[in-house]
């Protein structure tokens, strides 16, 4: 199918080669695509003759951005934890709730009890609502199973989601090292062996994940335990990613650089030395402002990342504990107010830089010839206005692989 989108008031290409503020903005633009790939983008007045006979779609004067990429979610889980949210509002900390058996372990119990079909149906509902907001690609983590079979169950849910309409590019991450499950409370060594010697090889054998993540934190895993998990992961072609320095400085940012992680996520307590090491290693910093808000920790000033020349992405961290929302545009607005990104930087953070955090940047994240025709039509007069005026949904059109989703 070939098409030209016309009547575009402004279009942000988010070029891969650009600097942190470069939107590659075109006013009065046109966009041509065929077979799900972009062929041409530029000022409408310069549309080459060969595209003028192609069928058109009228953007109605909307703004156009690349499809948003949510590069950090825990999409598949059972149950919710609204009571813990209320407790935290009354002053309890995330750590206190976890220490008395709430938190992640509560979701683990509920998720173990759920069937693959139940988890699939629920996650597909979330995913379709995300797509309606303009999210056209995403990363999904396991981590609420914590037995070999339950982790594989979650990763199989993600494989089925990738194959289901609307066929979003979806990449999966093994987060077997989320926390030590209760049956291994007195045998951490046993759980690490299960992860490294049984689960990781099974994930590779079934090609169920591209990445391996570890939650490095007090109450979760130590840097040395993470090194061991990443060594096993790399031997089975899984690329490291890290939940780092979320609730305390454990040296997570430097560890991410040391193991060559593609991203380090959260980073509220990251040191300047850690950020410099990330810059050197090319590790992307992923801001998760929903989690910052609900855990009541001081936000990371993202200008520290930019000064250190670390690329910054923004994601939702959607999960039932620290981030119970998949509203990525709202997370971008928060990244501006809490983390001091500009709206332009935030948009790049959920497009080209999010693509980088998933090794997808040659295919996704910008509106450039050769990339997938994933884009969003916005009822907004500019990128600044879009993230300033927080609305239920400013997306008036969403195209996934060149097909109209809404
Ligand atoms: O990214 N930090 C660890 N994991 C999640 C929280 C998961 C949960 O509370 O269920 C996070 O914030
Ligand atoms: Fe997370």
CSV table of C-alpha atoms and ligand atoms in Angstrom, one decimal:
chain,number,residue,atom,x,y,z
A,1,UNK,CA,0.0,0.0,0.0
A,2,UNK,CA,1.3,3.5,-0.9
A,3,UNK,CA,0.0,6.7,0.6
A,4,UNK,CA,0.8,10.4,1.0
A,5,UNK,CA,-0.2,12.2,4.2
A,6,UNK,CA,-1.0,15.9,3.4
A,7,UNK,CA,-2.2,18.9,5.3
A,8,UNK,CA,0.3,18.5,8.1
A,9,UNK,CA,0.8,21.8,10.0
A,10,UNK,CA,4.1,20.7,11.5
A,11,UNK,CA,6.1,17.5,11.6
A,12,UNK,CA,8.9,16.5,13.9
A,13,UNK,CA,11.3,14.0,12.2
A,14,UNK,CA,13.4,13.5,15.3
A,15,UNK,CA,16.5,12.7,13.2
A,16,UNK,CA,18.8,10.0,14.5
A,17,UNK,CA,21.9,12.2,13.8
A,18,UNK,CA,20.5,15.2,15.7
A,19,UNK,CA,21.6,16.7,19.0
A,20,UNK,CA,19.4,16.5,22.2
A,21,UNK,CA,17.1,19.3,21.1
A,22,UNK,CA,16.9,18.6,17.4
A,23,UNK,CA,13.3,17.9,16.3
A,24,UNK,CA,14.0,18.2,12.6
A,25,UNK,CA,10.9,20.3,12.4
A,26,UNK,CA,9.2,20.8,9.0
A,27,UNK,CA,6.2,23.1,8.7
A,28,UNK,CA,3.5,22.4,6.1
A,29,UNK,CA,4.9,19.0,5.5
A,30,UNK,CA,4.0,15.9,3.5
A,31,UNK,CA,4.9,12.2,4.2
A,32,UNK,CA,4.9,9.4,1.7
A,33,UNK,CA,5.2,5.7,2.6
A,34,UNK,CA,4.8,2.3,0.9
A,35,UNK,CA,4.6,-1.2,2.2
A,36,UNK,CA,5.0,0.1,5.8
A,37,UNK,CA,8.2,2.0,5.1
A,38,UNK,CA,8.7,5.8,4.8
A,39,UNK,CA,9.8,6.8,1.3
A,40,UNK,CA,9.8,10.6,1.5
A,41,UNK,CA,9.3,13.4,4.0
A,42,UNK,CA,9.7,17.1,3.6
A,43,UNK,CA,7.9,20.4,2.8
A,44,UNK,CA,4.6,19.7,1.0
A,45,UNK,CA,5.6,22.3,-1.7
A,46,UNK,CA,8.6,20.1,-2.5
A,47,UNK,CA,6.8,16.7,-2.8
A,48,UNK,CA,8.4,15.0,-5.9
A,49,UNK,CA,6.2,14.5,-8.9
A,50,UNK,CA,6.3,10.6,-8.5
A,51,UNK,CA,4.3,10.8,-5.3
A,52,UNK,CA,1.7,13.2,-6.5
A,53,UNK,CA,-0.5,10.5,-8.0
A,54,UNK,CA,-0.4,8.4,-4.8
A,55,UNK,CA,-3.7,8.1,-2.8
A,56,UNK,CA,-3.7,10.7,0.0
A,57,UNK,CA,-4.7,10.9,3.6
A,58,UNK,CA,-5.7,14.3,5.0
A,59,UNK,CA,-4.0,15.1,8.3
A,60,UNK,CA,-6.5,17.9,8.9
A,61,UNK,CA,-3.8,20.4,10.0
A,62,UNK,CA,-2.5,18.1,12.7
A,63,UNK,CA,1.0,18.0,14.0
A,64,UNK,CA,2.9,14.7,13.3
A,65,UNK,CA,5.5,13.0,15.4
A,66,UNK,CA,7.2,9.6,15.2
A,67,UNK,CA,5.2,6.8,16.9
A,68,UNK,CA,6.1,6.8,20.6
A,69,UNK,CA,8.2,4.0,22.0
A,70,UNK,CA,7.7,2.9,25.6
A,71,UNK,CA,11.2,1.4,26.3
A,72,UNK,CA,10.5,0.2,29.9
A,73,UNK,CA,7.2,-1.6,31.0
A,74,UNK,CA,6.3,-4.5,33.2
A,75,UNK,CA,3.1,-5.1,31.0
A,76,UNK,CA,2.0,-8.6,32.1
A,77,UNK,CA,1.0,-9.0,35.7
A,78,UNK,CA,-2.1,-10.1,37.7
A,79,UNK,CA,-3.9,-8.0,40.3
A,80,UNK,CA,-3.4,-4.4,41.4
A,81,UNK,CA,-2.0,-2.8,44.6
A,82,UNK,CA,-4.1,0.3,45.2
A,83,UNK,CA,-4.1,-0.3,48.9
A,84,UNK,CA,-0.3,0.1,49.0
A,85,UNK,CA,-0.6,3.3,47.0
A,86,UNK,CA,-3.0,4.6,49.7
A,87,UNK,CA,-0.5,3.4,52.4
A,88,UNK,CA,2.4,5.3,50.7
A,89,UNK,CA,0.2,8.4,50.6
A,90,UNK,CA,-0.1,8.0,54.4
A,91,UNK,CA,3.6,7.8,54.8
A,92,UNK,CA,4.7,4.2,54.4
A,93,UNK,CA,7.8,3.7,52.2
A,94,UNK,CA,8.1,1.3,49.2
A,95,UNK,CA,10.8,-0.5,51.2
A,96,UNK,CA,8.7,-0.9,54.3
A,97,UNK,CA,5.8,-2.4,52.3
A,98,UNK,CA,8.1,-4.8,50.5
A,99,UNK,CA,9.7,-5.9,53.8
A,100,UNK,CA,6.3,-7.0,55.2
A,101,UNK,CA,5.6,-9.2,52.1
A,102,UNK,CA,3.7,-6.6,50.1
A,103,UNK,CA,5.2,-5.0,47.0
A,104,UNK,CA,6.7,-7.0,44.2
A,105,UNK,CA,6.2,-10.4,46.0
A,106,UNK,CA,2.4,-9.8,46.2
A,107,UNK,CA,2.2,-9.3,42.5
A,108,UNK,CA,4.4,-12.4,42.0
A,109,UNK,CA,1.9,-14.5,44.0
A,110,UNK,CA,-1.0,-13.2,41.9
A,111,UNK,CA,0.8,-13.6,38.6
A,112,UNK,CA,1.9,-17.2,39.4
A,113,UNK,CA,-1.8,-18.0,40.0
A,114,UNK,CA,-2.9,-16.6,36.7
A,115,UNK,CA,-2.9,-18.6,33.4
A,116,UNK,CA,-1.0,-17.6,30.3
A,117,UNK,CA,-4.4,-16.9,28.5
A,118,UNK,CA,-5.6,-14.6,31.3
A,119,UNK,CA,-2.4,-12.6,31.3
A,120,UNK,CA,-2.4,-12.4,27.5
A,121,UNK,CA,-6.0,-11.1,27.4
A,122,UNK,CA,-5.4,-8.5,30.1
A,123,UNK,CA,-2.1,-7.3,28.6
A,124,UNK,CA,-3.6,-7.1,25.1
A,125,UNK,CA,-6.2,-4.7,26.5
A,126,UNK,CA,-3.5,-2.5,28.0
A,127,UNK,CA,-1.5,-2.6,24.8
A,128,UNK,CA,-4.4,-1.5,22.7
A,129,UNK,CA,-5.0,1.5,25.0
A,130,UNK,CA,-1.4,2.4,24.8
A,131,UNK,CA,-1.6,2.3,21.0
A,132,UNK,CA,-4.6,4.7,21.2
A,133,UNK,CA,-2.3,7.1,23.0
A,134,UNK,CA,0.3,7.0,20.2
A,135,UNK,CA,2.6,4.2,21.5
A,136,UNK,CA,3.6,2.2,18.5
A,137,UNK,CA,6.4,0.0,19.9
A,138,UNK,CA,7.4,-1.2,23.4
A,139,UNK,CA,9.6,-3.2,25.7
A,140,UNK,CA,8.0,-5.6,28.2
A,141,UNK,CA,9.7,-7.3,31.1
A,142,UNK,CA,9.1,-10.5,32.9
A,143,UNK,CA,9.9,-10.5,36.7
A,144,UNK,CA,6.6,-11.4,38.3
A,145,UNK,CA,7.0,-15.2,37.8
A,146,UNK,CA,10.3,-16.0,39.4
A,147,UNK,CA,10.1,-19.7,38.8
A,148,UNK,CA,11.4,-21.1,35.5
A,149,UNK,CA,7.9,-21.9,34.3
A,150,UNK,CA,6.3,-18.7,35.4
A,151,UNK,CA,9.0,-16.5,33.9
A,152,UNK,CA,8.7,-18.4,30.6
A,153,UNK,CA,4.9,-18.0,30.8
A,154,UNK,CA,5.2,-14.2,30.9
A,155,UNK,CA,7.7,-14.2,28.1
A,156,UNK,CA,5.4,-16.4,26.0
A,157,UNK,CA,2.6,-13.9,26.7
A,158,UNK,CA,4.8,-11.2,25.1
A,159,UNK,CA,5.6,-13.4,22.1
A,160,UNK,CA,1.8,-13.8,21.5
A,161,UNK,CA,1.2,-10.1,22.0
A,162,UNK,CA,3.8,-9.3,19.3
A,163,UNK,CA,1.9,-11.6,16.9
A,164,UNK,CA,-1.5,-10.2,17.7
A,165,UNK,CA,-3.1,-7.2,16.0
A,166,UNK,CA,-2.2,-4.3,15.9
A,167,UNK,CA,1.2,-6.0,15.6
A,168,UNK,CA,3.3,-3.5,17.5
A,169,UNK,CA,7.0,-4.1,17.5
A,170,UNK,CA,7.5,-5.6,20.9
A,171,UNK,CA,10.8,-6.7,22.5
A,172,UNK,CA,11.0,-8.7,25.7
A,173,UNK,CA,13.4,-8.5,28.6
A,174,UNK,CA,14.0,-11.3,31.1
A,175,UNK,CA,13.8,-9.8,34.6
A,176,UNK,CA,14.3,-13.1,36.5
A,177,UNK,CA,16.5,-11.0,38.9
A,178,UNK,CA,13.7,-8.8,40.1
A,179,UNK,CA,13.7,-10.0,43.7
A,180,UNK,CA,14.6,-13.3,45.4
A,181,UNK,CA,11.3,-15.3,45.6
A,182,UNK,CA,10.1,-16.5,49.0
A,183,UNK,CA,11.0,-20.1,48.5
A,184,UNK,CA,14.6,-19.1,48.1
A,185,UNK,CA,14.6,-16.6,51.0
A,186,UNK,CA,17.3,-18.5,52.8
A,187,UNK,CA,19.1,-19.7,49.6
A,188,UNK,CA,20.0,-16.8,47.4
A,189,UNK,CA,22.8,-18.9,45.9
A,190,UNK,CA,20.2,-21.5,44.9
A,191,UNK,CA,18.1,-18.9,43.1
A,192,UNK,CA,21.1,-17.4,41.3
A,193,UNK,CA,22.0,-20.9,40.1
A,194,UNK,CA,18.5,-21.5,38.9
A,195,UNK,CA,18.6,-18.2,37.0
A,196,UNK,CA,22.0,-18.6,35.4
A,197,UNK,CA,22.0,-22.3,34.8
A,198,UNK,CA,18.4,-23.1,34.0
A,199,UNK,CA,16.2,-20.1,33.2
A,200,UNK,CA,18.6,-18.1,31.0
A,201,UNK,CA,19.5,-21.0,28.8
A,202,UNK,CA,15.8,-21.9,28.4
A,203,UNK,CA,15.0,-18.3,27.4
A,204,UNK,CA,17.7,-18.4,24.7
A,205,UNK,CA,16.6,-21.8,23.5
A,206,UNK,CA,13.1,-20.5,22.9
A,207,UNK,CA,14.3,-17.1,21.7
A,208,UNK,CA,12.0,-15.5,24.1
A,209,UNK,CA,13.9,-12.3,25.0
A,210,UNK,CA,16.5,-9.9,23.7
A,211,UNK,CA,17.6,-8.3,27.0
A,212,UNK,CA,18.4,-9.3,30.5
A,213,UNK,CA,17.6,-6.9,33.4
A,214,UNK,CA,18.6,-6.9,37.0
A,215,UNK,CA,17.0,-4.8,39.9
A,216,UNK,CA,20.1,-3.7,41.8
A,217,UNK,CA,19.0,-2.4,45.1
A,218,UNK,CA,18.9,-3.1,48.8
A,219,UNK,CA,16.3,-5.8,49.2
A,220,UNK,CA,16.8,-7.0,45.6
A,221,UNK,CA,20.3,-7.9,44.1
A,222,UNK,CA,23.8,-6.7,44.9
A,223,UNK,CA,26.2,-5.4,42.2
A,224,UNK,CA,28.2,-8.6,42.4
A,225,UNK,CA,25.1,-10.8,42.0
A,226,UNK,CA,24.2,-8.7,39.0
A,227,UNK,CA,27.6,-9.2,37.4
A,228,UNK,CA,27.1,-12.9,37.7
A,229,UNK,CA,23.7,-12.8,36.1
A,230,UNK,CA,24.9,-10.6,33.3
A,231,UNK,CA,27.9,-12.9,32.7
A,232,UNK,CA,25.4,-15.8,32.2
A,233,UNK,CA,23.1,-13.6,30.1
A,234,UNK,CA,25.9,-12.6,27.7
A,235,UNK,CA,26.9,-16.2,27.3
A,236,UNK,CA,23.3,-16.8,26.0
A,237,UNK,CA,23.1,-13.7,23.7
A,238,UNK,CA,21.0,-11.5,26.1
A,239,UNK,CA,22.0,-7.9,26.3
A,240,UNK,CA,22.3,-6.2,29.7
A,241,UNK,CA,19.9,-3.5,31.0
A,242,UNK,CA,19.6,-2.3,34.6
A,243,UNK,CA,17.2,-1.0,37.2
A,244,UNK,CA,19.8,1.2,38.8
A,245,UNK,CA,20.1,3.7,41.7
A,246,UNK,CA,16.4,4.0,42.1
A,247,UNK,CA,16.1,4.2,45.9
A,248,UNK,CA,19.8,4.6,46.9
A,249,UNK,CA,23.2,4.9,45.2
A,250,UNK,CA,24.5,1.4,44.8
A,251,UNK,CA,26.9,2.3,42.0
A,252,UNK,CA,24.3,1.1,39.5
A,253,UNK,CA,25.1,3.7,36.9
A,254,UNK,CA,28.8,2.7,36.9
A,255,UNK,CA,27.9,-0.9,36.9
A,256,UNK,CA,25.7,-0.4,33.8
A,257,UNK,CA,28.7,1.1,32.0
A,258,UNK,CA,31.0,-1.7,33.2
A,259,UNK,CA,28.8,-4.5,31.8
A,260,UNK,CA,28.1,-2.5,28.6
A,261,UNK,CA,24.3,-2.2,29.4
A,262,UNK,CA,22.2,-0.7,26.6
A,263,UNK,CA,20.4,1.3,29.2
A,264,UNK,CA,20.3,2.1,32.9
A,265,UNK,CA,16.8,3.0,34.2
A,266,UNK,CA,15.5,5.1,37.1
A,267,UNK,CA,18.9,6.7,38.3
A,268,UNK,CA,17.4,9.1,40.9
A,269,UNK,CA,20.5,8.5,43.1
A,270,UNK,CA,23.1,8.2,40.3
A,271,UNK,CA,26.5,9.8,41.0
A,272,UNK,CA,28.2,12.1,38.5
A,273,UNK,CA,31.0,9.6,38.2
A,274,UNK,CA,28.4,6.9,37.3
A,275,UNK,CA,26.8,9.2,34.7
A,276,UNK,CA,30.2,9.9,33.1
A,277,UNK,CA,31.0,6.2,32.9
A,278,UNK,CA,27.6,5.7,31.2
A,279,UNK,CA,28.5,8.4,28.6
A,280,UNK,CA,31.8,6.7,27.9
A,281,UNK,CA,30.0,3.3,27.4
A,282,UNK,CA,27.1,4.8,25.3
A,283,UNK,CA,24.6,3.6,27.9
A,284,UNK,CA,21.2,5.4,27.6
A,285,UNK,CA,19.6,6.9,30.8
A,286,UNK,CA,15.9,6.0,31.0
A,287,UNK,CA,13.9,8.4,33.2
A,288,UNK,CA,10.8,6.9,34.8
A,289,UNK,CA,8.9,9.9,36.3
A,290,UNK,CA,5.8,7.9,37.4
A,291,UNK,CA,8.0,5.8,39.7
A,292,UNK,CA,9.8,8.9,41.0
A,293,UNK,CA,6.5,10.4,42.0
A,294,UNK,CA,5.0,7.4,43.7
A,295,UNK,CA,8.1,6.4,45.6
A,296,UNK,CA,8.5,10.0,46.8
A,297,UNK,CA,12.2,10.2,45.9
A,298,UNK,CA,13.9,13.3,44.6
A,299,UNK,CA,13.8,13.4,40.8
A,300,UNK,CA,17.0,13.1,38.8
A,301,UNK,CA,17.9,16.4,37.2
A,302,UNK,CA,18.3,15.2,33.6
A,303,UNK,CA,20.5,18.2,32.8
A,304,UNK,CA,23.2,16.4,34.7
A,305,UNK,CA,22.9,13.6,32.1
A,306,UNK,CA,23.0,16.1,29.2
A,307,UNK,CA,26.0,17.8,30.6
A,308,UNK,CA,27.7,14.4,30.9
A,309,UNK,CA,26.7,13.7,27.2
A,310,UNK,CA,24.5,10.8,28.2
A,311,UNK,CA,21.5,10.2,25.9
A,312,UNK,CA,18.2,10.4,27.8
A,313,UNK,CA,15.0,8.4,27.1
A,314,UNK,CA,11.7,8.5,29.0
A,315,UNK,CA,9.3,5.6,29.7
A,316,UNK,CA,6.4,4.7,31.8
A,317,UNK,CA,7.7,1.7,33.9
A,318,UNK,CA,4.1,0.6,33.8
A,319,UNK,CA,3.6,-1.9,36.7
A,320,UNK,CA,1.1,-2.3,39.6
A,321,UNK,CA,3.4,-0.9,42.3
A,322,UNK,CA,5.6,2.1,41.5
A,323,UNK,CA,4.0,3.1,38.2
A,324,UNK,CA,0.4,2.2,37.7
A,325,UNK,CA,0.0,4.0,34.4
A,326,UNK,CA,0.8,3.4,30.7
A,327,UNK,CA,0.1,7.0,29.7
A,328,UNK,CA,3.5,7.8,28.0
A,329,UNK,CA,2.5,11.4,26.9
A,330,UNK,CA,1.7,12.2,30.6
A,331,UNK,CA,5.1,10.7,31.6
A,332,UNK,CA,6.8,13.0,29.0
A,333,UNK,CA,5.0,16.1,30.5
A,334,UNK,CA,6.3,15.0,34.0
A,335,UNK,CA,9.8,14.5,32.6
A,336,UNK,CA,9.7,18.2,31.7
A,337,UNK,CA,8.4,19.4,35.0
A,338,UNK,CA,10.2,17.0,37.3
A,339,UNK,CA,13.4,16.1,35.5
A,340,UNK,CA,13.9,19.4,33.7
A,341,UNK,CA,13.9,18.1,30.1
A,342,UNK,CA,12.6,20.5,27.4
A,343,UNK,CA,9.5,19.2,25.5
A,344,UNK,CA,11.8,18.7,22.5
A,345,UNK,CA,14.2,16.6,24.6
A,346,UNK,CA,11.3,14.6,26.1
A,347,UNK,CA,9.9,13.8,22.6
A,348,UNK,CA,13.3,12.6,21.5
A,349,UNK,CA,13.4,10.6,24.7
A,350,UNK,CA,10.3,8.6,23.7
A,351,UNK,CA,11.3,8.3,20.0
A,352,UNK,CA,14.9,8.1,18.8
A,353,UNK,CA,16.5,7.7,22.2
A,354,UNK,CA,14.0,5.1,23.3
A,355,UNK,CA,14.8,3.3,20.1
A,356,UNK,CA,18.5,3.4,21.0
A,357,UNK,CA,17.7,1.9,24.4
A,358,UNK,CA,16.3,-1.1,22.6
A,359,UNK,CA,18.8,-1.4,19.7
A,360,UNK,CA,16.0,-0.4,17.3
A,361,UNK,CA,17.3,2.9,16.1
A,362,UNK,CA,18.0,1.9,12.5
A,363,UNK,CA,14.4,0.9,12.1
A,364,UNK,CA,12.3,3.0,14.5
A,365,UNK,CA,12.2,6.4,16.3
A,366,UNK,CA,12.4,8.9,13.4
A,367,UNK,CA,10.4,9.9,10.4
A,368,UNK,CA,13.1,9.3,7.8
A,369,UNK,CA,13.2,7.3,4.5
A,370,UNK,CA,13.7,3.6,5.2
A,371,UNK,CA,12.2,3.7,8.7
A,372,UNK,CA,8.9,2.1,9.6
A,373,UNK,CA,5.8,4.3,8.9
A,374,UNK,CA,4.8,4.5,12.6
A,375,UNK,CA,3.5,8.0,13.3
A,376,UNK,CA,1.0,9.9,15.4
A,377,UNK,CA,-1.3,12.9,14.4
A,378,UNK,CA,-1.6,15.4,17.3
A,379,UNK,CA,-4.2,18.0,17.9
A,380,UNK,CA,-1.5,20.5,19.2
A,381,UNK,CA,0.0,23.6,17.8
A,382,UNK,CA,3.5,22.6,18.7
A,383,UNK,CA,5.5,20.1,20.6
A,384,UNK,CA,5.8,22.5,23.5
A,385,UNK,CA,2.0,22.9,23.5
A,386,UNK,CA,1.4,19.2,23.4
A,387,UNK,CA,3.3,18.5,26.6
A,388,UNK,CA,2.3,21.7,28.3
A,389,UNK,CA,-1.5,21.1,28.0
A,390,UNK,CA,-2.0,17.7,29.6
A,391,UNK,CA,-5.0,16.1,28.1
A,392,UNK,CA,-6.6,12.6,28.2
A,393,UNK,CA,-5.4,12.1,24.7
A,394,UNK,CA,-4.2,14.6,22.1
A,395,UNK,CA,-3.6,11.8,19.5
A,396,UNK,CA,-6.2,12.2,16.7
A,397,UNK,CA,-4.6,9.6,14.5
A,398,UNK,CA,-2.1,6.7,15.0
A,399,UNK,CA,-0.5,4.8,12.1
A,400,UNK,CA,1.3,1.5,12.8
A,401,UNK,CA,3.4,0.1,10.0
A,402,UNK,CA,1.6,2.4,7.6
A,403,UNK,CA,-1.9,1.2,8.6
A,404,UNK,CA,-4.3,3.4,10.4
A,405,UNK,CA,-5.0,2.2,13.9
A,406,UNK,CA,-7.2,5.1,14.9
B,1,LIG,O1,10.7,-0.6,38.0
B,1,LIG,N1,12.2,-1.4,40.7
B,1,LIG,C1,11.7,-2.5,40.6
B,1,LIG,N2,10.6,-2.8,39.9
B,1,LIG,C2,9.6,-2.0,39.5
B,1,LIG,C3,8.5,-2.0,40.5
B,1,LIG,C4,7.8,-3.2,40.5
B,1,LIG,C5,6.6,-3.2,41.5
B,1,LIG,O2,6.6,-2.4,42.4
B,1,LIG,O3,5.8,-4.2,41.3
B,1,LIG,C6,10.0,-0.6,39.1
B,1,LIG,O4,9.8,0.4,39.8
B,2,LIG,FE1,10.8,-1.1,36.1
